[in-house]
XYZ file of N, CA and C in Angstrom:
267
model
N 5.840 6.236 19.620
C 5.427 5.910 18.267
C 3.935 5.603 18.246
N 3.309 5.815 17.095
C 1.885 5.563 16.946
C 1.595 4.084 16.751
N 0.325 3.772 16.772
C -0.076 2.401 16.500
C -0.608 2.333 15.070
N -0.484 1.176 14.479
C -0.894 0.994 13.099
C -1.929 -0.113 13.010
N -2.893 0.088 12.146
C -3.922 -0.910 11.904
C -3.716 -1.471 10.507
N -3.548 -2.788 10.378
C -3.377 -3.375 9.040
C -4.624 -3.118 8.189
N -4.424 -2.934 6.909
C -5.536 -2.695 5.997
C -5.738 -3.924 5.128
N -6.883 -4.536 5.296
C -7.250 -5.717 4.509
C -7.805 -5.264 3.154
N -7.396 -5.950 2.107
C -7.951 -5.689 0.781
C -7.346 -4.514 0.044
N -6.188 -4.027 0.493
C -5.515 -2.959 -0.247
C -4.971 -3.534 -1.554
N -5.051 -2.746 -2.592
C -4.551 -3.156 -3.906
C -3.120 -2.646 -4.072
N -2.183 -3.567 -4.309
C -0.779 -3.214 -4.485
C -0.395 -3.481 -5.933
N 0.146 -2.468 -6.588
C 0.593 -2.593 -7.972
C 2.046 -2.155 -8.046
N 2.858 -2.937 -8.736
C 4.259 -2.572 -8.952
C 4.537 -2.598 -10.444
N 5.170 -1.551 -10.937
C 5.588 -1.501 -12.336
C 7.104 -1.572 -12.342
N 7.633 -2.582 -13.029
C 9.081 -2.794 -13.056
C 9.737 -1.889 -14.082
N 11.063 -1.799 -14.003
C 11.805 -0.979 -14.968
C 11.699 -1.559 -16.383
N 11.309 -2.833 -16.498
C 11.098 -3.462 -17.800
C 9.688 -3.210 -18.332
N 8.836 -2.563 -17.512
C 7.480 -2.245 -17.935
C 6.435 -3.279 -17.567
N 6.832 -4.324 -16.833
C 5.866 -5.341 -16.401
C 5.076 -4.822 -15.200
N 3.831 -5.266 -15.092
C 2.980 -4.883 -13.977
C 2.695 -6.106 -13.119
N 2.946 -5.969 -11.822
C 2.690 -7.035 -10.852
C 1.641 -6.532 -9.879
N 0.720 -7.431 -9.459
C -0.361 -7.007 -8.567
C -0.589 -8.027 -7.455
N -1.078 -7.503 -6.327
C -1.525 -8.361 -5.233
C -2.534 -7.572 -4.404
N -3.236 -8.280 -3.522
C -4.193 -7.687 -2.588
C -3.736 -8.082 -1.181
N -3.723 -7.116 -0.270
C -3.287 -7.433 1.097
C -4.295 -8.344 1.786
N -3.780 -9.225 2.641
C -4.636 -10.181 3.347
C -5.226 -9.545 4.611
N -5.851 -10.366 5.443
C -6.538 -9.868 6.633
C -5.622 -9.180 7.633
N -4.326 -9.443 7.562
C -3.405 -8.757 8.476
C -2.509 -7.763 7.734
N -2.923 -7.402 6.506
C -2.227 -6.357 5.757
C -0.986 -6.799 5.013
N -0.781 -8.098 4.894
C 0.425 -8.604 4.230
C 0.144 -8.883 2.755
N 1.114 -8.588 1.930
C 1.035 -8.879 0.497
C 2.393 -9.392 0.044
N 2.431 -10.023 -1.119
C 3.698 -10.515 -1.664
C 3.652 -10.426 -3.182
N 4.696 -9.886 -3.739
C 4.853 -9.834 -5.186
C 6.020 -10.745 -5.532
N 5.770 -11.770 -6.291
C 6.817 -12.734 -6.613
C 7.535 -12.424 -7.916
N 8.757 -12.894 -7.995
C 9.582 -12.780 -9.204
C 9.730 -11.342 -9.699
N 10.022 -10.459 -8.773
C 10.240 -9.063 -9.136
C 11.691 -8.922 -9.592
N 11.917 -8.471 -10.826
C 13.295 -8.348 -11.306
C 14.038 -7.224 -10.590
N 15.352 -7.338 -10.546
C 16.127 -6.297 -9.878
C 16.017 -4.990 -10.650
N 16.198 -3.916 -9.914
C 16.084 -2.583 -10.494
C 15.008 -1.781 -9.780
N 14.727 -0.622 -10.298
C 13.713 0.243 -9.684
C 12.315 -0.236 -10.046
N 11.404 -0.087 -9.074
C 9.991 -0.358 -9.319
C 9.183 0.816 -8.768
N 8.066 1.058 -9.392
C 7.127 2.063 -8.896
C 5.996 1.288 -8.238
N 5.768 1.576 -6.969
C 4.710 0.883 -6.224
C 3.564 1.838 -5.957
N 2.355 1.310 -6.135
C 1.131 2.086 -5.893
C 0.238 1.246 -4.983
N -0.225 1.852 -3.885
C -1.093 1.158 -2.944
C -2.397 1.950 -2.837
N -3.514 1.237 -3.053
C -4.825 1.865 -2.993
C -5.726 1.059 -2.063
N -6.507 1.756 -1.269
C -7.474 1.110 -0.375
C -8.642 2.062 -0.185
N -9.838 1.515 -0.175
C -11.039 2.320 -0.012
C -10.976 3.095 1.302
N -11.222 4.397 1.215
C -11.208 5.250 2.400
C -9.845 5.834 2.740
N -8.830 5.536 1.898
C -7.477 6.013 2.152
C -6.904 6.698 0.904
N -5.967 7.612 1.126
C -5.286 8.258 0.011
C -4.336 7.258 -0.640
N -4.256 7.294 -1.954
C -3.344 6.426 -2.694
C -1.902 6.801 -2.362
N -1.069 5.790 -2.164
C 0.347 6.000 -1.868
C 1.177 5.499 -3.049
N 2.181 6.267 -3.431
C 3.085 5.876 -4.511
C 4.510 6.023 -3.999
N 5.339 5.016 -4.292
C 6.746 5.051 -3.856
C 7.612 4.373 -4.908
N 8.839 4.838 -5.014
C 9.836 4.192 -5.877
C 10.761 3.410 -4.969
N 10.925 2.126 -5.275
C 11.769 1.242 -4.464
C 12.828 0.614 -5.360
N 13.906 0.185 -4.738
C 14.999 -0.488 -5.456
C 15.013 -1.958 -5.048
N 14.907 -2.833 -6.043
C 14.959 -4.270 -5.801
C 16.384 -4.737 -6.078
N 16.975 -5.405 -5.081
C 18.342 -5.907 -5.198
C 18.284 -7.418 -5.423
N 19.096 -7.898 -6.350
C 19.111 -9.323 -6.688
C 19.343 -10.180 -5.445
N 18.559 -11.254 -5.320
C 18.655 -12.241 -4.237
C 18.381 -11.669 -2.850
N 17.641 -10.562 -2.780
C 17.265 -10.001 -1.487
C 15.761 -9.784 -1.450
N 15.206 -9.824 -0.252
C 13.782 -9.567 -0.066
C 13.600 -8.084 0.229
N 12.686 -7.479 -0.493
C 12.358 -6.073 -0.262
C 11.096 -6.018 0.588
N 11.192 -5.362 1.718
C 10.033 -5.168 2.583
C 9.595 -3.721 2.407
N 8.377 -3.529 1.905
C 7.874 -2.176 1.671
C 6.565 -1.993 2.427
N 6.645 -1.298 3.559
C 5.457 -0.977 4.340
C 4.979 0.410 3.936
N 3.685 0.614 3.995
C 3.111 1.901 3.644
C 2.249 2.400 4.784
N 2.401 3.669 5.119
C 1.569 4.296 6.140
C 0.441 5.014 5.394
N -0.744 4.439 5.461
C -1.876 4.964 4.715
C -2.577 6.061 5.513
N -2.921 7.120 4.814
C -3.611 8.246 5.423
C -5.069 8.235 4.960
N -5.999 8.431 5.883
C -7.418 8.441 5.522
C -7.683 9.529 4.490
N -8.567 9.220 3.555
C -8.962 10.217 2.563
C -9.798 11.284 3.248
N -9.918 12.444 2.616
C -10.706 13.523 3.214
C -12.149 13.087 3.423
N -12.713 12.384 2.450
C -14.105 11.936 2.570
C -14.274 11.001 3.765
N -13.339 10.072 3.952
C -13.423 9.133 5.077
C -13.230 9.864 6.403
N -12.305 10.797 6.439
C -12.062 11.558 7.670
C -13.278 12.409 8.020
N -13.902 13.036 7.015
C -15.090 13.850 7.255
C -16.246 12.991 7.755
N -16.382 11.787 7.211
C -17.449 10.878 7.628
C -17.285 10.508 9.107
N -16.026 10.231 9.520
C -15.768 9.901 10.929
C -16.061 11.087 11.838
N -15.712 12.303 11.390
C -15.963 13.501 12.182
C -17.468 13.721 12.342
N -18.213 13.571 11.244
C -19.665 13.726 11.298
C -20.302 12.712 12.252
N -19.831 11.464 12.189
C -20.368 10.418 13.054
C -20.104 10.744 14.518
N -18.885 11.205 14.830
C -18.522 11.532 16.208
C -19.369 12.704 16.720
N -19.644 13.679 15.858
C -20.447 14.830 16.268
C -21.895 14.439 16.547
N -22.392 13.409 15.869
C -23.770 12.969 16.047
C -23.950 12.193 17.347
N -22.871 11.636 17.856
C -22.967 10.802 19.070
C -22.994 11.619 20.331
């Protein structure tokens, strides 16, 4: 399996089936928490500078904790910048 690097400062947005919007920002170790999420489907959107936006539909079950991890992929611009830097070295 690959290794993962937590992303600090990612913006997490969840839209509930009732139309409410919940937001949080990931901390220094990539953790975020959305409180009082009603049961039902939610649409989650994760954005971070230098990475492609991720969108997922999750199901929230009453009285259970939903753990939603996202594998972020570098944006083309960020990947090209890293390639250019490596070629210059």
